[in-house]
PDB file of C-alpha atoms and ligand atoms in Angstrom:
ATOM      1  CA  MET A  23      58.561  -7.237 -82.679  1.00  0.00           C
ATOM      2  CA  PRO A  24      56.293 -10.258 -83.328  1.00  0.00           C
ATOM      3  CA  GLU A  25      55.863 -11.464 -86.885  1.00  0.00           C
ATOM      4  CA  TYR A  26      52.923  -9.806 -88.466  1.00  0.00           C
ATOM      5  CA  ARG A  27      52.338 -10.551 -92.148  1.00  0.00           C
ATOM      6  CA  LEU A  28      49.605  -9.131 -94.340  1.00  0.00           C
ATOM      7  CA  THR A  29      47.355 -11.666 -96.033  1.00  0.00           C
ATOM      8  CA  HIS A  30      46.020  -9.041 -98.429  1.00  0.00           C
ATOM      9  CA  ALA A  31      47.100  -5.610 -99.646  1.00  0.00           C
ATOM     10  CA  VAL A  32      46.394  -2.435 -97.685  1.00  0.00           C
ATOM     11  CA  THR A  33      44.949   0.408 -99.743  1.00  0.00           C
ATOM     12  CA  ASP A  34      43.722   3.828 -98.670  1.00  0.00           C
ATOM     13  CA  LEU A  35      40.374   5.381 -99.547  1.00  0.00           C
ATOM     14  CA  THR A  36      41.690   6.489-102.967  1.00  0.00           C
ATOM     15  CA  GLY A  37      42.753   2.954-103.812  1.00  0.00           C
ATOM     16  CA  ARG A  38      46.460   3.698-103.447  1.00  0.00           C
ATOM     17  CA  GLU A  39      48.292   0.616-102.234  1.00  0.00           C
ATOM     18  CA  LEU A  40      50.271   1.383 -99.049  1.00  0.00           C
ATOM     19  CA  LEU A  41      51.566  -2.168 -98.598  1.00  0.00           C
ATOM     20  CA  ALA A  42      51.332  -5.266-100.750  1.00  0.00           C
ATOM     21  CA  ALA A  43      49.922  -8.612 -99.749  1.00  0.00           C
ATOM     22  CA  GLY A  44      52.574 -10.767 -98.035  1.00  0.00           C
ATOM     23  CA  THR A  45      54.457  -7.773 -96.558  1.00  0.00           C
ATOM     24  CA  ARG A  46      56.004  -8.487 -93.173  1.00  0.00           C
ATOM     25  CA  LEU A  47      55.267  -5.600 -90.798  1.00  0.00           C
ATOM     26  CA  THR A  48      58.850  -5.246 -89.468  1.00  0.00           C
ATOM     27  CA  LEU A  49      60.033  -2.236 -87.482  1.00  0.00           C
ATOM     28  CA  PRO A  50      61.677  -0.529 -90.517  1.00  0.00           C
ATOM     29  CA  VAL A  51      58.505  -1.064 -92.615  1.00  0.00           C
ATOM     30  CA  MET A  52      56.285   0.507 -89.958  1.00  0.00           C
ATOM     31  CA  GLN A  53      58.704   3.347 -89.323  1.00  0.00           C
ATOM     32  CA  ARG A  54      58.869   4.102 -93.011  1.00  0.00           C
ATOM     33  CA  LEU A  55      55.127   4.042 -93.266  1.00  0.00           C
ATOM     34  CA  ALA A  56      54.811   6.493 -90.306  1.00  0.00           C
ATOM     35  CA  GLY A  57      57.334   8.925 -91.782  1.00  0.00           C
ATOM     36  CA  GLU A  58      56.250   8.611 -95.422  1.00  0.00           C
ATOM     37  CA  HIS A  59      54.579  11.937 -95.876  1.00  0.00           C
ATOM     38  CA  ASN A  60      56.508  15.163 -95.295  1.00  0.00           C
ATOM     39  CA  THR A  61      53.649  17.274 -94.143  1.00  0.00           C
ATOM     40  CA  ALA A  62      51.141  15.957 -91.600  1.00  0.00           C
ATOM     41  CA  PHE A  63      47.514  15.478 -92.660  1.00  0.00           C
ATOM     42  CA  PRO A  64      45.267  18.313 -91.473  1.00  0.00           C
ATOM     43  CA  VAL A  65      43.296  17.387 -88.382  1.00  0.00           C
ATOM     44  CA  CYS A  66      39.578  17.899 -87.870  1.00  0.00           C
ATOM     45  CA  ASN A  67      37.218  17.638 -84.933  1.00  0.00           C
ATOM     46  CA  LEU A  68      35.417  14.311 -84.890  1.00  0.00           C
ATOM     47  CA  LEU A  69      32.027  15.409 -83.567  1.00  0.00           C
ATOM     48  CA  ASN A  70      31.892  18.437 -85.901  1.00  0.00           C
ATOM     49  CA  TYR A  71      32.571  16.298 -88.927  1.00  0.00           C
ATOM     50  CA  TYR A  72      29.316  16.400 -91.010  1.00  0.00           C
ATOM     51  CA  ARG A  73      26.602  14.515 -89.187  1.00  0.00           C
ATOM     52  CA  VAL A  74      28.745  12.598 -86.694  1.00  0.00           C
ATOM     53  CA  LYS A  75      27.381  14.212 -83.540  1.00  0.00           C
ATOM     54  CA  ALA A  76      23.733  14.107 -84.698  1.00  0.00           C
ATOM     55  CA  ASP A  77      24.130  10.409 -85.702  1.00  0.00           C
ATOM     56  CA  MET A  78      25.689   9.594 -82.338  1.00  0.00           C
ATOM     57  CA  LEU A  79      22.758  11.274 -80.542  1.00  0.00           C
ATOM     58  CA  ASP A  80      20.324   9.166 -82.632  1.00  0.00           C
ATOM     59  CA  PHE A  81      22.201   5.938 -81.890  1.00  0.00           C
ATOM     60  CA  LEU A  82      22.159   6.639 -78.150  1.00  0.00           C
ATOM     61  CA  ARG A  83      18.368   6.888 -78.100  1.00  0.00           C
ATOM     62  CA  VAL A  84      18.014   3.203 -79.016  1.00  0.00           C
ATOM     63  CA  PRO A  85      17.886   0.482 -76.303  1.00  0.00           C
ATOM     64  CA  PRO A  86      19.972  -0.559 -74.442  1.00  0.00           C
ATOM     65  CA  TYR A  87      22.167   2.461 -75.010  1.00  0.00           C
ATOM     66  CA  ASP A  88      19.308   4.739 -73.804  1.00  0.00           C
ATOM     67  CA  VAL A  89      19.622   3.072 -70.368  1.00  0.00           C
ATOM     68  CA  ILE A  90      23.456   2.974 -70.389  1.00  0.00           C
ATOM     69  CA  PHE A  91      23.631   6.732 -71.156  1.00  0.00           C
ATOM     70  CA  HIS A  92      20.627   7.573 -69.037  1.00  0.00           C
ATOM     71  CA  GLY A  93      21.065  10.827 -67.128  1.00  0.00           C
ATOM     72  CA  ALA A  94      22.087  14.191 -68.388  1.00  0.00           C
ATOM     73  CA  ASP A  95      25.464  13.987 -66.734  1.00  0.00           C
ATOM     74  CA  ARG A  96      26.435  10.835 -68.704  1.00  0.00           C
ATOM     75  CA  GLN A  97      25.625  12.331 -72.153  1.00  0.00           C
ATOM     76  CA  GLN A  98      27.211  15.592 -71.173  1.00  0.00           C
ATOM     77  CA  ALA A  99      30.389  13.811 -70.015  1.00  0.00           C
ATOM     78  CA  LEU A 100      30.432  11.832 -73.266  1.00  0.00           C
ATOM     79  CA  PHE A 101      30.176  14.919 -75.485  1.00  0.00           C
ATOM     80  CA  ASP A 102      32.526  16.927 -73.277  1.00  0.00           C
ATOM     81  CA  ILE A 103      35.243  14.336 -73.733  1.00  0.00           C
ATOM     82  CA  ALA A 104      34.377  13.271 -77.281  1.00  0.00           C
ATOM     83  CA  GLY A 105      34.182  16.981 -78.272  1.00  0.00           C
ATOM     84  CA  ASP A 106      37.946  17.306 -77.815  1.00  0.00           C
ATOM     85  CA  VAL A 107      38.831  14.422 -80.060  1.00  0.00           C
ATOM     86  CA  VAL A 108      40.562  15.355 -83.308  1.00  0.00           C
ATOM     87  CA  MET A 109      41.672  13.059 -86.099  1.00  0.00           C
ATOM     88  CA  PRO A 110      43.659  13.339 -89.273  1.00  0.00           C
ATOM     89  CA  GLU A 111      41.264  14.166 -92.122  1.00  0.00           C
ATOM     90  CA  PRO A 112      41.759  10.939 -94.085  1.00  0.00           C
ATOM     91  CA  VAL A 113      40.698   8.983 -90.936  1.00  0.00           C
ATOM     92  CA  LEU A 114      37.414  10.910 -90.785  1.00  0.00           C
ATOM     93  CA  MET A 115      36.872  10.566 -94.508  1.00  0.00           C
ATOM     94  CA  SER A 116      37.338   6.822 -94.089  1.00  0.00           C
ATOM     95  CA  LEU A 117      34.860   6.731 -91.194  1.00  0.00           C
ATOM     96  CA  TYR A 118      32.331   8.653 -93.266  1.00  0.00           C
ATOM     97  CA  HIS A 119      32.877   6.276 -96.200  1.00  0.00           C
ATOM     98  CA  PHE A 120      31.132   3.642 -94.096  1.00  0.00           C
ATOM     99  CA  ARG A 121      28.202   5.942 -93.406  1.00  0.00           C
ATOM    100  CA  GLN A 122      27.536   5.825 -97.125  1.00  0.00           C
ATOM    101  CA  LEU A 123      28.359   2.189 -97.940  1.00  0.00           C
ATOM    102  CA  ASP A 124      28.101   0.095 -94.771  1.00  0.00           C
ATOM    103  CA  PHE A 125      25.963   1.937 -92.238  1.00  0.00           C
ATOM    104  CA  TYR A 126      26.254  -0.926 -89.749  1.00  0.00           C
ATOM    105  CA  THR A 127      30.013  -0.570 -89.451  1.00  0.00           C
ATOM    106  CA  TYR A 128      29.725   3.284 -89.174  1.00  0.00           C
ATOM    107  CA  ARG A 129      27.157   2.952 -86.348  1.00  0.00           C
ATOM    108  CA  HIS A 130      29.211   0.238 -84.637  1.00  0.00           C
ATOM    109  CA  MET A 131      32.392   2.353 -84.660  1.00  0.00           C
ATOM    110  CA  LEU A 132      30.612   5.319 -83.084  1.00  0.00           C
ATOM    111  CA  LEU A 133      28.799   3.319 -80.487  1.00  0.00           C
ATOM    112  CA  VAL A 134      31.959   1.434 -79.470  1.00  0.00           C
ATOM    113  CA  PHE A 135      33.657   4.799 -79.198  1.00  0.00           C
ATOM    114  CA  ALA A 136      30.826   6.285 -77.059  1.00  0.00           C
ATOM    115  CA  LEU A 137      30.648   3.248 -74.794  1.00  0.00           C
ATOM    116  CA  SER A 138      34.422   3.128 -74.413  1.00  0.00           C
ATOM    117  CA  ILE A 139      34.395   6.673 -73.133  1.00  0.00           C
ATOM    118  CA  LEU A 140      31.747   5.975 -70.548  1.00  0.00           C
ATOM    119  CA  ILE A 141      33.648   2.953 -69.334  1.00  0.00           C
ATOM    120  CA  ALA A 142      37.065   4.674 -69.424  1.00  0.00           C
ATOM    121  CA  ARG A 143      35.861   7.593 -67.285  1.00  0.00           C
ATOM    122  CA  GLU A 144      34.967   5.097 -64.506  1.00  0.00           C
ATOM    123  CA  LEU A 145      38.516   3.737 -64.601  1.00  0.00           C
ATOM    124  CA  ILE A 146      40.742   6.685 -65.417  1.00  0.00           C
ATOM    125  CA  ASP A 147      40.647   9.720 -63.091  1.00  0.00           C
ATOM    126  CA  ASP A 148      43.018  12.103 -64.876  1.00  0.00           C
ATOM    127  CA  ARG A 149      41.233  13.981 -67.669  1.00  0.00           C
ATOM    128  CA  ALA A 150      44.317  14.496 -69.843  1.00  0.00           C
ATOM    129  CA  THR A 151      45.170  10.788 -69.665  1.00  0.00           C
ATOM    130  CA  LEU A 152      41.485   9.896 -70.312  1.00  0.00           C
ATOM    131  CA  LEU A 153      41.404  12.120 -73.445  1.00  0.00           C
ATOM    132  CA  GLN A 154      44.588  10.639 -74.743  1.00  0.00           C
ATOM    133  CA  GLU A 155      43.338   7.117 -74.231  1.00  0.00           C
ATOM    134  CA  VAL A 156      39.897   7.542 -75.742  1.00  0.00           C
ATOM    135  CA  MET A 157      41.316   9.061 -78.899  1.00  0.00           C
ATOM    136  CA  ALA A 158      42.189   5.472 -79.761  1.00  0.00           C
ATOM    137  CA  GLY A 159      38.546   4.376 -79.891  1.00  0.00           C
ATOM    138  CA  PRO A 160      36.586   5.840 -82.762  1.00  0.00           C
ATOM    139  CA  VAL A 161      38.102   3.958 -85.641  1.00  0.00           C
ATOM    140  CA  HIS A 162      39.037   0.487 -84.314  1.00  0.00           C
ATOM    141  CA  ASP A 163      37.461  -1.137 -87.416  1.00  0.00           C
ATOM    142  CA  ILE A 164      38.931   1.340 -90.027  1.00  0.00           C
ATOM    143  CA  GLY A 165      40.808  -1.604 -91.570  1.00  0.00           C
ATOM    144  CA  LYS A 166      37.482  -2.832 -92.961  1.00  0.00           C
ATOM    145  CA  LEU A 167      38.208  -0.380 -95.799  1.00  0.00           C
ATOM    146  CA  CYS A 168      40.395  -3.196 -97.099  1.00  0.00           C
ATOM    147  CA  VAL A 169      37.732  -5.873 -96.887  1.00  0.00           C
ATOM    148  CA  PRO A 170      35.292  -6.145 -99.852  1.00  0.00           C
ATOM    149  CA  LEU A 171      31.755  -4.888 -99.093  1.00  0.00           C
ATOM    150  CA  SER A 172      30.418  -8.232-100.419  1.00  0.00           C
ATOM    151  CA  ILE A 173      32.034  -9.880 -97.395  1.00  0.00           C
ATOM    152  CA  LEU A 174      31.127  -7.151 -94.879  1.00  0.00           C
ATOM    153  CA  THR A 175      27.495  -7.258 -95.853  1.00  0.00           C
ATOM    154  CA  LYS A 176      27.141 -10.952 -96.618  1.00  0.00           C
ATOM    155  CA  LYS A 177      23.940 -12.359 -95.228  1.00  0.00           C
ATOM    156  CA  THR A 178      25.194 -15.917 -94.698  1.00  0.00           C
ATOM    157  CA  ALA A 179      28.134 -17.457 -92.848  1.00  0.00           C
ATOM    158  CA  LEU A 180      31.533 -16.683 -94.355  1.00  0.00           C
ATOM    159  CA  THR A 181      33.720 -19.245 -96.168  1.00  0.00           C
ATOM    160  CA  PRO A 182      37.225 -19.908 -94.701  1.00  0.00           C
ATOM    161  CA  SER A 183      38.966 -17.685 -97.281  1.00  0.00           C
ATOM    162  CA  GLU A 184      36.408 -14.898 -96.575  1.00  0.00           C
ATOM    163  CA  ILE A 185      37.154 -15.235 -92.898  1.00  0.00           C
ATOM    164  CA  VAL A 186      40.867 -14.749 -93.609  1.00  0.00           C
ATOM    165  CA  HIS A 187      39.990 -11.642 -95.619  1.00  0.00           C
ATOM    166  CA  LEU A 188      37.725 -10.285 -92.857  1.00  0.00           C
ATOM    167  CA  ARG A 189      40.405 -10.855 -90.269  1.00  0.00           C
ATOM    168  CA  HIS A 190      42.775  -8.810 -92.414  1.00  0.00           C
ATOM    169  CA  HIS A 191      40.957  -5.725 -91.082  1.00  0.00           C
ATOM    170  CA  ALA A 192      42.969  -5.795 -87.852  1.00  0.00           C
ATOM    171  CA  LEU A 193      46.386  -5.457 -89.464  1.00  0.00           C
ATOM    172  CA  ALA A 194      45.027  -3.217 -92.229  1.00  0.00           C
ATOM    173  CA  GLY A 195      43.755  -0.820 -89.530  1.00  0.00           C
ATOM    174  CA  TYR A 196      47.160  -0.952 -87.874  1.00  0.00           C
ATOM    175  CA  VAL A 197      48.841   0.031 -91.133  1.00  0.00           C
ATOM    176  CA  LEU A 198      46.312   2.711 -92.132  1.00  0.00           C
ATOM    177  CA  LEU A 199      46.346   4.443 -88.733  1.00  0.00           C
ATOM    178  CA  THR A 200      50.177   4.311 -88.490  1.00  0.00           C
ATOM    179  CA  HIS A 201      50.238   6.000 -91.916  1.00  0.00           C
ATOM    180  CA  PHE A 202      47.497   8.618 -91.269  1.00  0.00           C
ATOM    181  CA  PHE A 203      48.744   9.590 -87.784  1.00  0.00           C
ATOM    182  CA  GLY A 204      52.352   9.556 -88.961  1.00  0.00           C
ATOM    183  CA  GLU A 205      53.390   7.897 -85.753  1.00  0.00           C
ATOM    184  CA  HIS A 206      54.638   4.388 -85.146  1.00  0.00           C
ATOM    185  CA  GLU A 207      53.014   2.460 -82.224  1.00  0.00           C
ATOM    186  CA  ILE A 208      50.386   5.132 -81.596  1.00  0.00           C
ATOM    187  CA  LEU A 209      47.637   3.687 -79.367  1.00  0.00           C
ATOM    188  CA  ALA A 210      44.894   4.063 -81.997  1.00  0.00           C
ATOM    189  CA  ALA A 211      46.865   1.799 -84.397  1.00  0.00           C
ATOM    190  CA  ARG A 212      47.542  -0.770 -81.665  1.00  0.00           C
ATOM    191  CA  VAL A 213      43.877  -0.818 -80.755  1.00  0.00           C
ATOM    192  CA  ALA A 214      43.035  -1.525 -84.382  1.00  0.00           C
ATOM    193  CA  ARG A 215      45.582  -4.328 -84.488  1.00  0.00           C
ATOM    194  CA  ASP A 216      44.767  -5.933 -81.120  1.00  0.00           C
ATOM    195  CA  HIS A 217      41.038  -5.512 -80.518  1.00  0.00           C
ATOM    196  CA  HIS A 218      40.400  -9.121 -81.576  1.00  0.00           C
ATOM    197  CA  GLU A 219      43.220 -10.426 -79.430  1.00  0.00           C
ATOM    198  CA  ARG A 220      42.161 -11.854 -76.040  1.00  0.00           C
ATOM    199  CA  LYS A 221      43.726 -11.672 -72.587  1.00  0.00           C
ATOM    200  CA  ASP A 222      44.338 -15.413 -72.585  1.00  0.00           C
ATOM    201  CA  GLY A 223      45.948 -15.419 -76.004  1.00  0.00           C
ATOM    202  CA  SER A 224      42.953 -16.966 -77.794  1.00  0.00           C
ATOM    203  CA  GLY A 225      42.400 -14.138 -80.282  1.00  0.00           C
ATOM    204  CA  TYR A 226      43.921 -12.987 -83.544  1.00  0.00           C
ATOM    205  CA  PRO A 227      45.914 -11.809 -85.489  1.00  0.00           C
ATOM    206  CA  LEU A 228      48.731 -13.292 -83.398  1.00  0.00           C
ATOM    207  CA  GLY A 229      47.219 -14.906 -80.316  1.00  0.00           C
ATOM    208  CA  ASN A 230      49.052 -12.405 -78.147  1.00  0.00           C
ATOM    209  CA  PRO A 231      47.815 -12.112 -74.563  1.00  0.00           C
ATOM    210  CA  ILE A 232      46.883  -8.435 -74.164  1.00  0.00           C
ATOM    211  CA  ASP A 233      47.318  -6.369 -71.034  1.00  0.00           C
ATOM    212  CA  ASN A 234      46.416  -2.774 -71.870  1.00  0.00           C
ATOM    213  CA  LEU A 235      43.436  -0.950 -70.271  1.00  0.00           C
ATOM    214  CA  MET A 236      42.204   0.861 -73.368  1.00  0.00           C
ATOM    215  CA  ILE A 237      42.442  -2.252 -75.544  1.00  0.00           C
ATOM    216  CA  ASP A 238      40.538  -4.138 -72.808  1.00  0.00           C
ATOM    217  CA  ILE A 239      37.848  -1.464 -72.877  1.00  0.00           C
ATOM    218  CA  ILE A 240      37.481  -1.522 -76.682  1.00  0.00           C
ATOM    219  CA  MET A 241      37.518  -5.367 -76.674  1.00  0.00           C
ATOM    220  CA  VAL A 242      34.500  -5.507 -74.294  1.00  0.00           C
ATOM    221  CA  SER A 243      32.650  -2.620 -75.945  1.00  0.00           C
ATOM    222  CA  ASP A 244      33.222  -4.211 -79.322  1.00  0.00           C
ATOM    223  CA  ILE A 245      31.887  -7.683 -78.358  1.00  0.00           C
ATOM    224  CA  TYR A 246      28.945  -6.132 -76.602  1.00  0.00           C
ATOM    225  CA  ASP A 247      27.809  -3.984 -79.535  1.00  0.00           C
ATOM    226  CA  ALA A 248      28.407  -6.890 -81.891  1.00  0.00           C
ATOM    227  CA  LEU A 249      26.107  -9.131 -79.874  1.00  0.00           C
ATOM    228  CA  ILE A 250      23.228  -6.750 -79.389  1.00  0.00           C
ATOM    229  CA  SER A 251      23.179  -4.961 -82.781  1.00  0.00           C
ATOM    230  CA  PRO A 252      21.465  -6.006 -85.954  1.00  0.00           C
ATOM    231  CA  ARG A 253      23.908  -7.629 -88.376  1.00  0.00           C
ATOM    232  CA  PRO A 254      23.469  -8.416 -92.073  1.00  0.00           C
ATOM    233  CA  TYR A 255      24.154 -12.116 -91.471  1.00  0.00           C
ATOM    234  CA  ARG A 256      22.039 -12.627 -88.368  1.00  0.00           C
ATOM    235  CA  PRO A 257      18.239 -12.466 -88.371  1.00  0.00           C
ATOM    236  CA  VAL A 258      17.958 -11.908 -84.614  1.00  0.00           C
ATOM    237  CA  SER A 259      20.429 -10.242 -82.235  1.00  0.00           C
ATOM    238  CA  TYR A 260      21.167 -11.208 -78.628  1.00  0.00           C
ATOM    239  CA  ASP A 261      18.812  -9.698 -76.131  1.00  0.00           C
ATOM    240  CA  ASN A 262      20.624  -7.473 -73.694  1.00  0.00           C
ATOM    241  CA  ARG A 263      20.589  -9.841 -70.739  1.00  0.00           C
ATOM    242  CA  THR A 264      21.877 -12.771 -72.754  1.00  0.00           C
ATOM    243  CA  ALA A 265      24.610 -10.589 -74.250  1.00  0.00           C
ATOM    244  CA  LEU A 266      25.705  -9.527 -70.744  1.00  0.00           C
ATOM    245  CA  GLU A 267      25.674 -13.171 -69.645  1.00  0.00           C
ATOM    246  CA  GLU A 268      27.790 -14.137 -72.610  1.00  0.00           C
ATOM    247  CA  ILE A 269      30.333 -11.374 -71.839  1.00  0.00           C
ATOM    248  CA  THR A 270      30.385 -12.202 -68.171  1.00  0.00           C
ATOM    249  CA  CYS A 271      31.138 -15.770 -69.054  1.00  0.00           C
ATOM    250  CA  GLN A 272      34.028 -14.733 -71.159  1.00  0.00           C
ATOM    251  CA  ALA A 273      35.365 -12.499 -68.383  1.00  0.00           C
ATOM    252  CA  VAL A 274      35.083 -15.311 -65.801  1.00  0.00           C
ATOM    253  CA  THR A 275      37.035 -17.678 -68.076  1.00  0.00           C
ATOM    254  CA  GLY A 276      39.722 -15.018 -68.489  1.00  0.00           C
ATOM    255  CA  SER A 277      39.550 -14.040 -72.178  1.00  0.00           C
ATOM    256  CA  ILE A 278      38.408 -10.500 -71.489  1.00  0.00           C
ATOM    257  CA  SER A 279      38.824  -8.039 -68.545  1.00  0.00           C
ATOM    258  CA  LYS A 280      36.731  -8.690 -65.428  1.00  0.00           C
ATOM    259  CA  THR A 281      37.020  -5.031 -64.278  1.00  0.00           C
ATOM    260  CA  VAL A 282      35.806  -3.636 -67.588  1.00  0.00           C
ATOM    261  CA  THR A 283      32.939  -6.189 -67.661  1.00  0.00           C
ATOM    262  CA  ARG A 284      31.915  -5.092 -64.177  1.00  0.00           C
ATOM    263  CA  VAL A 285      31.693  -1.498 -65.390  1.00  0.00           C
ATOM    264  CA  LEU A 286      29.598  -2.565 -68.356  1.00  0.00           C
ATOM    265  CA  VAL A 287      27.211  -4.518 -66.027  1.00  0.00           C
ATOM    266  CA  SER A 288      26.936  -1.531 -63.696  1.00  0.00           C
ATOM    267  CA  LEU A 289      26.155   0.870 -66.546  1.00  0.00           C
ATOM    268  CA  ASN A 290      23.346  -1.442 -67.681  1.00  0.00           C
ATOM    269  CA  ARG A 291      21.601  -0.992 -64.340  1.00  0.00           C
ATOM    270  CA  ARG A 292      19.305   1.940 -63.985  1.00  0.00           C
ATOM    271  CA  SER A 293      20.632   2.581 -60.461  1.00  0.00           C
ATOM    272  CA  LYS A 294      24.260   2.670 -61.705  1.00  0.00           C
ATOM    273  CA  PRO A 295      25.883   1.032 -58.627  1.00  0.00           C
ATOM    274  CA  HIS A 296      29.628   1.281 -58.290  1.00  0.00           C
ATOM    275  CA  TYR A 297      31.174  -1.327 -60.526  1.00  0.00           C
ATOM    276  CA  SER A 298      33.135  -2.904 -57.674  1.00  0.00           C
ATOM    277  CA  SER A 299      29.791  -4.112 -56.177  1.00  0.00           C
ATOM    278  CA  CYS A 300      28.824  -5.950 -59.398  1.00  0.00           C
ATOM    279  CA  THR A 301      29.636  -9.660 -59.117  1.00  0.00           C
ATOM    280  CA  LEU A 302      30.298 -11.805 -62.128  1.00  0.00           C
ATOM    281  CA  SER A 303      28.898 -15.301 -62.321  1.00  0.00           C
ATOM    282  CA  ARG A 304      28.681 -17.926 -65.063  1.00  0.00           C
ATOM    283  CA  GLU A 305      24.987 -18.519 -64.391  1.00  0.00           C
ATOM    284  CA  ARG A 306      22.985 -18.253 -67.581  1.00  0.00           C
ATOM    285  CA  ARG A 307      19.266 -17.658 -67.812  1.00  0.00           C
ATOM    286  CA  GLY A 308      18.909 -16.221 -71.322  1.00  0.00           C
ATOM    287  CA  LEU A 309      19.231 -18.200 -74.541  1.00  0.00           C
ATOM    288  CA  PRO A 310      21.323 -16.989 -77.473  1.00  0.00           C
ATOM    289  CA  PRO A 311      19.168 -16.335 -80.513  1.00  0.00           C
ATOM    290  CA  LYS A 312      18.567 -19.369 -82.705  1.00  0.00           C
ATOM    291  CA  ASP A 313      20.768 -19.549 -85.758  1.00  0.00           C
ATOM    292  CA  ASN A 314      23.084 -16.741 -84.545  1.00  0.00           C
ATOM    293  CA  VAL A 315      26.468 -17.081 -86.135  1.00  0.00           C
ATOM    294  CA  TYR A 316      28.304 -15.055 -83.529  1.00  0.00           C
ATOM    295  CA  GLY A 317      31.022 -17.492 -82.552  1.00  0.00           C
ATOM    296  CA  ILE A 318      32.770 -17.114 -79.200  1.00  0.00           C
ATOM    297  CA  LYS A 319      35.270 -19.967 -79.184  1.00  0.00           C
ATOM    298  CA  SER A 320      36.339 -21.989 -82.138  1.00  0.00           C
ATOM    299  CA  SER A 321      33.674 -20.377 -84.318  1.00  0.00           C
ATOM    300  CA  ASP A 322      34.948 -16.907 -83.292  1.00  0.00           C
ATOM    301  CA  SER A 323      35.953 -16.713 -86.926  1.00  0.00           C
ATOM    302  CA  ASP A 324      32.307 -16.049 -87.829  1.00  0.00           C
ATOM    303  CA  ASP A 325      32.204 -12.856 -85.890  1.00  0.00           C
ATOM    304  CA  HIS A 326      32.080  -9.897 -88.257  1.00  0.00           C
ATOM    305  CA  SER A 327      32.735  -7.287 -85.556  1.00  0.00           C
TER     306      SER A 327
HETATM  307 FE1  FE2 B 427      34.347  -3.861 -84.139  1.00  0.00          FE
HETATM  308 FE1  FE2 B 428      37.009  -5.649 -85.579  1.00  0.00          FE
END
């Protein structure tokens, strides 16, 4: 197992410390964390949890998601699949915590989840497999519970130590989901840990080259939503075309999946051509918004997604 070490403590919603800062996430530590509670947490349906379904419907009405989800069959497929997703109650309580305190992160988690389902159903034929895979998506950023709100909602670029604290959310999510699901190496926990890794090893927390379809899907959905959505620290978001060009460029250079990017491009077209007919090029016509602090390469550290 690679050497993962926590830069900060991991605490649950009640403030209870699960692991201290400096802890190495060795196999015995993670296994103990998974088996810590004798009785499993009760599970609840995600969409039926308070206003989750109504919120998701609201979010999907806003461009460009209105085009991406255009057509009754797409929304129906989304809710048909998402409707079967259940989560341990503390996971849903944590998700809802963001609805109250950091609405951007709440909206982002639900939109990444919705988009990941739409992409996954183009690439995974078997429904049971599809359902199992998409269960990993709704809470990829749950580790932000362990990042101060003052950092999450900061309106200016982060300092180096704040960046380290923000990046802590990947391993914090891995720890929290391992604990809540009571299962070591469950996909949801791996997605939380690895969604900022890249296929060419240029990401964090470890710089591990990732080769897993669901993590590829969340990676692309996460970057896309981060680019196009309003952020506390960015006065203007990317317009949709420039965001797609940015993502295409990353796919062509090998840091994210080309296939998943093709699906995203096809979903953005009203005609919804088959993704295999969408070609990827590095040609750029749009301009990133002035003063954006979404970093792609060395300044990736500035990305709050
Ligand atoms: Fe994210
Ligand atoms: Fe993240």
